XYZ file of C-alpha atoms in Angstrom:
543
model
C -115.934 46.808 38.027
C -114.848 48.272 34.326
C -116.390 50.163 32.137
C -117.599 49.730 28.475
C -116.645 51.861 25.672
C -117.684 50.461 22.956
C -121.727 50.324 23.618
C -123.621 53.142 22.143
C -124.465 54.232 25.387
C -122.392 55.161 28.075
C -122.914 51.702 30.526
C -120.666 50.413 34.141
C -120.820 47.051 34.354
C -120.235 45.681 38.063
C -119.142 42.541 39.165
C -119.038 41.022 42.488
C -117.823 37.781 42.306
C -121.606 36.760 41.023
C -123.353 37.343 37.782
C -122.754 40.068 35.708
C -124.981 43.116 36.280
C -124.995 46.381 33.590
C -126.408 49.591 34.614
C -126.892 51.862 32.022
C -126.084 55.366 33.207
C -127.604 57.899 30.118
C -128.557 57.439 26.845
C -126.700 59.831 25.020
C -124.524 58.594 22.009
C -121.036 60.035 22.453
C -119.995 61.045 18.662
C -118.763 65.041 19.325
C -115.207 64.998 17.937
C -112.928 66.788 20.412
C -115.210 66.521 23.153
C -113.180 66.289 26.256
C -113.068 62.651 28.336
C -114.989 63.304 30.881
C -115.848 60.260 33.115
C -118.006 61.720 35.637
C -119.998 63.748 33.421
C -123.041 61.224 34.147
C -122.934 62.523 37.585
C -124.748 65.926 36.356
C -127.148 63.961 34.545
C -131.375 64.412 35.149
C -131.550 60.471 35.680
C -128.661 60.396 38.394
C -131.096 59.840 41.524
C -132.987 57.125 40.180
C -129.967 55.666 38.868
C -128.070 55.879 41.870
C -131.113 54.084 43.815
C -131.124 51.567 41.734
C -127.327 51.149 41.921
C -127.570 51.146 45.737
C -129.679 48.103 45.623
C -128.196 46.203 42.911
C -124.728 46.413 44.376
C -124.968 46.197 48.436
C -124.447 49.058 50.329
C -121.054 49.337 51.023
C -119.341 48.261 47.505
C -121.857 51.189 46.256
C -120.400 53.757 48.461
C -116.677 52.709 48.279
C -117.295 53.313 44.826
C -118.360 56.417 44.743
C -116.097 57.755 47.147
C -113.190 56.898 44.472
C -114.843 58.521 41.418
C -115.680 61.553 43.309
C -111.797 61.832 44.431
C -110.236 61.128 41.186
C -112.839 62.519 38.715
C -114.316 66.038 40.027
C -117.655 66.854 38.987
C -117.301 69.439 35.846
C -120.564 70.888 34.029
C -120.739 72.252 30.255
C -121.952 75.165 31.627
C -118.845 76.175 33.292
C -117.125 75.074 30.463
C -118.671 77.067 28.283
C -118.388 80.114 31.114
C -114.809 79.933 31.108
C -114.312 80.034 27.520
C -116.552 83.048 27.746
C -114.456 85.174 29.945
C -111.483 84.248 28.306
C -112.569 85.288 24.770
C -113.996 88.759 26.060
C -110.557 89.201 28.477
C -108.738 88.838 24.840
C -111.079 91.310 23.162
C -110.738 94.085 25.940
C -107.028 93.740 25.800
C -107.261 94.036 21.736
C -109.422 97.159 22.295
C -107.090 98.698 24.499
C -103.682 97.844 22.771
C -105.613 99.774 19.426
C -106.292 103.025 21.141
C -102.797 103.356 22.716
C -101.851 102.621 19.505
C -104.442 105.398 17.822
C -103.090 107.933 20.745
C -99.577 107.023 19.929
C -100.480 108.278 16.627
C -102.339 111.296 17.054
C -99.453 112.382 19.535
C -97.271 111.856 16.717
C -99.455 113.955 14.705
C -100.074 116.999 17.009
C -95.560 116.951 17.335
C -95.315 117.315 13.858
C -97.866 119.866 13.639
C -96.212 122.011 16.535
C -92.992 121.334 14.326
C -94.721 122.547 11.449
C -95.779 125.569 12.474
C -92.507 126.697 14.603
C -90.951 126.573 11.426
C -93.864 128.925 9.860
C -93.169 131.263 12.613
C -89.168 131.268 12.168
C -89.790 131.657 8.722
C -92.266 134.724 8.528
C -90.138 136.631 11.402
C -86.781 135.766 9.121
C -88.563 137.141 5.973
C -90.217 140.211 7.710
C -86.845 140.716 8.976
C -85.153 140.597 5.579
C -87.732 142.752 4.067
C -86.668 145.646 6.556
C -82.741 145.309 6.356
C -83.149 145.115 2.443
C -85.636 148.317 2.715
C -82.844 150.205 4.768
C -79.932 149.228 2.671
C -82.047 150.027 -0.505
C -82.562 153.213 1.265
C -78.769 154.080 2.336
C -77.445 153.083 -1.205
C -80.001 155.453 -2.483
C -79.209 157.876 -0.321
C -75.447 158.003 -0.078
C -75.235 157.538 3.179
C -74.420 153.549 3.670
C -71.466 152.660 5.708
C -69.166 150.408 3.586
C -66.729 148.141 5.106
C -62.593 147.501 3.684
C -64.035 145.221 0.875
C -66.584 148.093 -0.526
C -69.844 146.290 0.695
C -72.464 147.298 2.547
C -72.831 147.014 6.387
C -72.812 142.994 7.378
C -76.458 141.808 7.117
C -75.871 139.990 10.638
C -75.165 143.669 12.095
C -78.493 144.987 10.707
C -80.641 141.870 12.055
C -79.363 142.428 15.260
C -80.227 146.224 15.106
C -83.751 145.076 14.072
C -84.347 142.799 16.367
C -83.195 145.089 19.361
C -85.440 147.972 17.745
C -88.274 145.084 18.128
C -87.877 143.871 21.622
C -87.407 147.266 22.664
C -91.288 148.132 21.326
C -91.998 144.517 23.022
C -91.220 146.102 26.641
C -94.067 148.034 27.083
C -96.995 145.581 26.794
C -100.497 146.878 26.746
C -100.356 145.151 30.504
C -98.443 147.603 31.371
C -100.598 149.997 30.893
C -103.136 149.506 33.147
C -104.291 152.712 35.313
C -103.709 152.657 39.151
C -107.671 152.375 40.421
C -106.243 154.273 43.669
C -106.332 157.371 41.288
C -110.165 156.546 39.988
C -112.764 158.510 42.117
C -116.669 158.156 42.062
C -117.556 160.160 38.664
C -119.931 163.381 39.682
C -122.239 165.395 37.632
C -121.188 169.118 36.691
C -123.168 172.024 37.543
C -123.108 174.727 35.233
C -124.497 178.246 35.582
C -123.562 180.878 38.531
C -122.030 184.509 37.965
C -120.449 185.172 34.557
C -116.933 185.806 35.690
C -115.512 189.249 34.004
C -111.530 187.520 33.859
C -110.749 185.218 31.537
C -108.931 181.761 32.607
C -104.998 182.205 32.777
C -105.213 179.661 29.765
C -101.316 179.709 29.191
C -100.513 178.919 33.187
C -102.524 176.439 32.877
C -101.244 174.992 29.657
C -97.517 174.936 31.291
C -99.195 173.010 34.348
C -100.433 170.358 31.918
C -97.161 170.516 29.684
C -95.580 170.036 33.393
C -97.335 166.731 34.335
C -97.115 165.246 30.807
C -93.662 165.566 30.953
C -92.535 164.015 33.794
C -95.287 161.296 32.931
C -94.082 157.682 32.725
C -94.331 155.745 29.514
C -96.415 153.392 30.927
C -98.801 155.377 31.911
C -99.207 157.442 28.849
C -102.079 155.469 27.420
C -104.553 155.524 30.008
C -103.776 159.273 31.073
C -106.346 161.809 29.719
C -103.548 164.937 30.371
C -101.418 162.862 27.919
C -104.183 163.873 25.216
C -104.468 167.705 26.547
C -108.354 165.739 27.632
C -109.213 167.423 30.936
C -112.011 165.127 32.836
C -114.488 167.880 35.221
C -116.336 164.757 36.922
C -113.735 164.140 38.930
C -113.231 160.653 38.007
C -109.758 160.775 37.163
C -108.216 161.853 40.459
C -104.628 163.502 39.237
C -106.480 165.335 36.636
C -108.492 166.916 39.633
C -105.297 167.420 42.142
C -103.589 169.172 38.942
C -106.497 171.730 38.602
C -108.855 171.744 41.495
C -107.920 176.087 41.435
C -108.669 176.754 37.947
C -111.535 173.686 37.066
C -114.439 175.643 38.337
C -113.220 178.995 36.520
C -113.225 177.275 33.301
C -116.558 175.671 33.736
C -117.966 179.330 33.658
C -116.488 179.687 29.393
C -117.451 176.398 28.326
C -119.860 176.575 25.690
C -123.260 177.134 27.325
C -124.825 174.236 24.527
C -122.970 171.672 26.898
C -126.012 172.354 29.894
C -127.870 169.639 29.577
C -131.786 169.700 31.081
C -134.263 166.301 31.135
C -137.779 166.892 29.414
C -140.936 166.237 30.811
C -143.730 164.677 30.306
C -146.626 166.026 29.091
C -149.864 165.253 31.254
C -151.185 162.985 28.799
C -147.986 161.055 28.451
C -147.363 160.409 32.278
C -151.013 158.875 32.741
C -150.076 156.563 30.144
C -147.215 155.953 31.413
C -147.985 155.135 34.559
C -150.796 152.768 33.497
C -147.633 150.740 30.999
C -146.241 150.384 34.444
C -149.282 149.267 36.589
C -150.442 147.143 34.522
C -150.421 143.474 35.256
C -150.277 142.454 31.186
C -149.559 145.147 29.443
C -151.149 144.123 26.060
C -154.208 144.877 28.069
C -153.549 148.667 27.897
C -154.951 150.103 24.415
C -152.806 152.160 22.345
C -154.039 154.487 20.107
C -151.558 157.518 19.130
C -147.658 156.447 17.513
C -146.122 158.071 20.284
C -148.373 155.285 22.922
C -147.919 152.727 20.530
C -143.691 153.421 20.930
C -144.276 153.885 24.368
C -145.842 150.560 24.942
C -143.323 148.750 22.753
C -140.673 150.107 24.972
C -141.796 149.367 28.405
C -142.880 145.813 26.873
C -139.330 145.342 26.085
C -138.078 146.480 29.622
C -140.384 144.418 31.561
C -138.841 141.401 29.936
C -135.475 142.185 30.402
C -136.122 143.360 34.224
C -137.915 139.324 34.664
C -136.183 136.965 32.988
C -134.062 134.826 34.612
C -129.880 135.102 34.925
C -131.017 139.069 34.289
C -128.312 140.220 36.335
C -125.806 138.102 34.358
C -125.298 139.228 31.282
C -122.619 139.723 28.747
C -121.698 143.271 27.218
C -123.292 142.288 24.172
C -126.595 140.999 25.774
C -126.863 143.509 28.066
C -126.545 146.339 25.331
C -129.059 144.598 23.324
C -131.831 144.073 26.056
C -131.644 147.417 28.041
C -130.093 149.742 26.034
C -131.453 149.482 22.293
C -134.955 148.976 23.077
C -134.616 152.853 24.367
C -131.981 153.410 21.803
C -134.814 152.717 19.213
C -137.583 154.606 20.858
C -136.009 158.053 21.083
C -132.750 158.756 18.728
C -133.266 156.074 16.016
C -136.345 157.622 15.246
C -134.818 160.529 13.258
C -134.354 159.208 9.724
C -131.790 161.392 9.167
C -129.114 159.467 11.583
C -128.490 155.952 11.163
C -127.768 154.475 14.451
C -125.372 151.403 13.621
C -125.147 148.684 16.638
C -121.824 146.621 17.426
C -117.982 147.681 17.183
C -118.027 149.802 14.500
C -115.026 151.203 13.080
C -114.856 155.147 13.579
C -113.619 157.265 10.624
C -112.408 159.895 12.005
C -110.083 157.643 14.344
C -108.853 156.392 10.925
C -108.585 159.329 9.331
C -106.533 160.778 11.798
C -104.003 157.869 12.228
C -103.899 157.755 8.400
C -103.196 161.329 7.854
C -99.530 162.296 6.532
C -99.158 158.397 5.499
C -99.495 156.748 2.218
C -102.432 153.922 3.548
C -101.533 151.347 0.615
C -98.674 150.802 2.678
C -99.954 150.386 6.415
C -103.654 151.192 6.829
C -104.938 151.797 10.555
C -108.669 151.264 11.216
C -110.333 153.362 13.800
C -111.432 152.961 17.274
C -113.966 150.526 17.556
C -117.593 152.237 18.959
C -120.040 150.347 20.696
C -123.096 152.143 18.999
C -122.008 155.048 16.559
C -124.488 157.999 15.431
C -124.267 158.943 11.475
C -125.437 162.060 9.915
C -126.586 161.120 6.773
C -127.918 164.362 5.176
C -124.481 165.817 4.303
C -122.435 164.697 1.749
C -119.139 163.931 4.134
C -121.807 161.774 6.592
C -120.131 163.078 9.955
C -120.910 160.802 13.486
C -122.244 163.179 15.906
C -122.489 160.611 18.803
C -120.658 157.472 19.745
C -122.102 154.914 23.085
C -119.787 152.959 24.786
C -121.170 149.602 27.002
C -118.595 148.878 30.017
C -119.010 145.609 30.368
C -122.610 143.614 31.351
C -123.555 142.401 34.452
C -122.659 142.782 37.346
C -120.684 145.560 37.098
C -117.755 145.873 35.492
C -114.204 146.490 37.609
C -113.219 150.428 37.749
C -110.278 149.993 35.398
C -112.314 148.724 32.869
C -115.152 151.282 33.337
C -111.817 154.391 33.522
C -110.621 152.764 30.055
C -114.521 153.033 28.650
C -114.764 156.688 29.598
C -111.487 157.528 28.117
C -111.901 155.780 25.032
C -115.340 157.861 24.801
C -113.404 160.957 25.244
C -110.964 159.888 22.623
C -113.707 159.280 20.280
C -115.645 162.205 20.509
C -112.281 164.462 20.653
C -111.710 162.384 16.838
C -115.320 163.919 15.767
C -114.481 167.540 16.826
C -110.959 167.360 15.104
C -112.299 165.569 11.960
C -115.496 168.238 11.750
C -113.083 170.914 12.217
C -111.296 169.729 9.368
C -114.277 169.852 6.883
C -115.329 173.226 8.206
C -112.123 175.161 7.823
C -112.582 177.955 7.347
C -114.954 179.026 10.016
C -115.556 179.122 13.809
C -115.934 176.228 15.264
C -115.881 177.328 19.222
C -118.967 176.465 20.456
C -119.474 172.819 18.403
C -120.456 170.140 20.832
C -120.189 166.919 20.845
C -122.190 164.139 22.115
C -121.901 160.367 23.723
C -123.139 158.179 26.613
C -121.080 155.218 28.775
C -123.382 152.456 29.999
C -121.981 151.039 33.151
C -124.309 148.389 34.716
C -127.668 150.047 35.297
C -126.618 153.521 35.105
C -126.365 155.749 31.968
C -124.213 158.581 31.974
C -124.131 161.190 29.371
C -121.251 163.249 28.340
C -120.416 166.298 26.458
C -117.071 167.283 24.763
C -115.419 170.714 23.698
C -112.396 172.597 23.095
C -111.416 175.732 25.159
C -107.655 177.641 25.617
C -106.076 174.936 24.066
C -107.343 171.926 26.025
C -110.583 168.893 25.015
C -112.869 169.174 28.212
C -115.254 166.434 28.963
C -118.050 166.712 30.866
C -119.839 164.322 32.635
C -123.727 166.406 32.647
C -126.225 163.587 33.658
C -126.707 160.098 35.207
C -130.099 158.088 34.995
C -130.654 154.333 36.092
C -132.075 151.751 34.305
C -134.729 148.969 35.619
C -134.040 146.217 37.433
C -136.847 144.302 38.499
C -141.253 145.433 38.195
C -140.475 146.974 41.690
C -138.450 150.224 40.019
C -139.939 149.601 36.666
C -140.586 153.669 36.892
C -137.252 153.981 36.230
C -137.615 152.903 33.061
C -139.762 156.580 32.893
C -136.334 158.625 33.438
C -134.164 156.400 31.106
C -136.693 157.670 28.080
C -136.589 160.946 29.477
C -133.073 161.102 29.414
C -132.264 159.623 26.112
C -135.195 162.363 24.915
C -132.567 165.057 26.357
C -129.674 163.387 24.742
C -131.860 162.993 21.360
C -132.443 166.880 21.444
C -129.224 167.908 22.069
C -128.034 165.766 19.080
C -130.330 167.457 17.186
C -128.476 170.901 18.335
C -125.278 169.632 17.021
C -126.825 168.283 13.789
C -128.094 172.031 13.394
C -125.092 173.737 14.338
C -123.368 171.238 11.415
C -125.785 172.524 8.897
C -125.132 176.227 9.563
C -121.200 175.833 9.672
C -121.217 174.135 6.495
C -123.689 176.459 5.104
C -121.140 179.221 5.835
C -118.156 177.724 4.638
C -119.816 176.462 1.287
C -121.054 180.797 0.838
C -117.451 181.810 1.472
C -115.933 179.147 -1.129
C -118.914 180.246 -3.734
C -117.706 184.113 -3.285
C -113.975 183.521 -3.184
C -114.336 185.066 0.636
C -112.787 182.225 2.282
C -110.506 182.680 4.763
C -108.233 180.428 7.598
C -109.711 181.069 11.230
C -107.172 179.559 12.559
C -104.741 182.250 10.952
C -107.188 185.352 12.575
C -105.784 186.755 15.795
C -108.176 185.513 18.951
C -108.324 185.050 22.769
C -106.126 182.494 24.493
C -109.504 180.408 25.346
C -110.089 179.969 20.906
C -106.848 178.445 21.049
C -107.102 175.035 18.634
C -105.829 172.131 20.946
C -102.988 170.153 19.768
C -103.853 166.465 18.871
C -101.986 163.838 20.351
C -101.780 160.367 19.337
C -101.846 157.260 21.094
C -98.194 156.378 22.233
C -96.012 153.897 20.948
């Protein structure tokens, strides 16, 4: 047997001692440069059973099979198409392990990137602390070279700047020791907050104002640092709803004495409806769509609006998770807008607003070009508009959303309301000099959860009392929609007694603007009076 390469066809030619016989295997013409040698390639071909036949019969049996015994041992069948596979797989392997050796080397890169950065801005941060710390020593030696009173060393100069860095940075890490984590109030000492009753028998005996003065003076001094800032005694604030325990342990014997000379605008009583107003009412709340319920009158056409408002807050979904901001703006300003917003006289601003008289105070004795301090920042502040020095006569502070918030953070709320509305008394008192200020009020309301809780502030024998006079509950689902019936009711009270305090304003300014006109003017403060007139002192937050 041999074969025959040089036909254009791929032929064997067999030979068995007789004559010569040629089988021709395909009829492809072999002319692919590179094309691997592949002898048994035939063996794959379409024609390979009849070809085989015919080479069974043209040989003899057993030459046939010996020969294709041998060609199957020595030359394995191999298709293109696994050829072709291979070469596949390969080129993609190389590609994935392209891809990935790019983005370690793009990571490589960006981790470079993000070191120098880091780098970058450590050196920002040495730098501004070195400058601000420059600034201070140069202020101070400025200051003691002014002033005579610079300590000079053998060679005439001033104290070693090292010596003065070190004193500045031990003045700042001893500021850095008490953190504003540290002062965090103990809840052990918070107690469930209780409405105060006023009225009973006018008591003939005044309250022992200066014992109880040295009681307070007492506590505050043996007060730790740390607990300073969330301490209402530490302001000369008294709380009467029992919320803040120590303040009750301190004064539980002299509390309900001094409730009987607190200014008797601090009672606090809920309207009521009309007849007219609770059928409407209660057909807002029955109703199955309220847009079915005809309105005819502005007061049933606000009334409507509101309970709209409520019943989609009360069944929307996630409506018992909500953030402070959400839940202000979906159960609290809807009523907001339907009872003291509708005085155009106030301008009710929304959303941590900075209070004046905070600022005014903390800016007071200071040059502000230098170091200006903002105020607290209110939740929902009230503005007089209708006098020229535009005084806030009620401040609203949301504790948290829901669920309810923890009783630290609803404490720190309170206090921060009694803060605020002690600020408003001390800055009104300051435009009104001149004339009595002892029974001014002053107004605000804590939203914790679903409860609203209003509170009245005023200053007796020396001491801020705040006073926790009413608690209503807001909706939570169409089963206590009626709730939503006492909530307008009781922003209708708080609305009125605003209105008191606006009025009380007008008159105090009214009399201090007649005594400046006829030169009649005098200091109140300078006028003899009874221990409970006493001005409070003002105490600031601590360092």
């Amino acid at each position: 047997m041999s074969a025959s390469p040089e036909l254009g066809a791929r032929a064997l030619v067999f030979s068995d001692g007789g004559p010569i016989r040629l089988c021709i295997c395909t009829s492809e013409v072999v002319s692919e440069p590179n094309r691997p040698k592949d002898h048994s390639e035939w063996l794959c071909r379409p024609m390979i059973f009849t070809e085989l036949l015919g080479m069974y019969f043209s040989m003899g049996g057993r030459i046939f099979i010996f020969v294709f015994l041998i060609h199957c041992i020595f030359f394995p069948v191999t298709s293109k198409t696994e050829c072709r596979s291979l070469a596949i797989s390969a080129f993609w392997s190389r590609q994935s392990e392209m891809s990935s050796l790019r983005e370690d080397v793009v990571l490589e890169k960006q981790r470079q990137k993000v070191a120098e950065l880091r780098g970058t801005t450590e050196m920002i941060i040495t730098g501004n602390e070195r400058l601000k710390t420059s600034a201070i020593v140069a202020q101070r030696r400025h200051i003691a070279i002014i002033d005579g009173t610079s300590e000079r060393d053998d060679g005439g100069h001033v104290a070693t700047l090292n010596e003065e860095i070190r004193q500045s940075k031990a003045e700042e890490e001893l500021v850095d020791e008490v953190t504003e984590e540290a002062y965090q109030v103990d809840v052990n000492d918070l107690h469930e907050a209780r409405i105060v009753e006023f009225g009973g028998e006018e008591l003939s005996t005044d309250v022992e104002w200066d014992t109880v003065l040295e009681k307070v003076e007492l506590y505050r001094s043996r007060l730790a640092k740390t607990w300073c800032l969330c301490d209402p005694l530490y302001y000369l604030l008294v709380d009467h709803s029992g919320f803040h325990g120590p303040t009750s342990d301190l004064l539980k014997d002299y509390l309900p004495h001094i409730r009987h000379f607190l200014p008797k605008e601090m009672c606090f009583t809920v309207p009521t409806f009309s007849e007219e107003e609770a059928d409407f009412f209660d057909l807002l709340i029955m109703a199955d769509d309220v847009d079915d319920i005809v309105a005819v009158t502005s007061e049933q056409k606000r009334a409507k609006k509101l309970v709209s408002k409520m019943i989609e807050s009360v069944i929307m979904p996630m409506r018992n998770y909500l953030s402070e901001v959400e839940h202000m703006m979906r159960n609290v300003v809807p009523l907001m807008d339907a009872t003291v917003a509708l005085d155009k006289r106030c301008w009710v601003r929304y959303g941590e607003k900075s209070l004046e008289a905070t600022a005014a105070r903390r800016n007071k004795g200071s040059d502000p070009n230098k170091r200006a301090r903002v105020g607290y920042k209110v939740d929902t502040a009230i503005e007089y508009q209708e006098l020229d020095w535009a005084p806030v006569i009620g401040c609203v502070e949301i504790s948290g959303g829901l669920p309810r918030c923890s009783r630290s953070k609803e404490w720190d709320d309170t206090l921060k309301l009694g803060l605020e509305l002690r600020d408003l008394w001390v800055f009104t008192e300051e435009q009104l000099v001149g004339v009595d200020t002892t029974h001014l009020v002053f107004w605000g309301l804590t939203v914790v959860a679903r409860t609203i809780r209003i509170y009245a502030l005023a200053a007796l024998g020396g001491l801020f009392h705040l006073v926790l006079v009413h608690e209503a509950s807001l909706p939570s689902s169409r089963e206590d929609l009626i709730n939503v019936e006492l909530a307008y009711l009781t922003l209708m009270g708080f609305k009125e007694k605003l209105e008191a305090t606006i009025k009380e304003l007008c008159n105090l300014n009214r009399k201090r603007v007649v005594l400046m006109a006829r030169g009649k003017r005098k200091d109140m403060s300078g006028s003899p009076k009874r221990g409970s007139a006493k001005k409070p002192k003002i105490i600031c937050t601590p360092n």
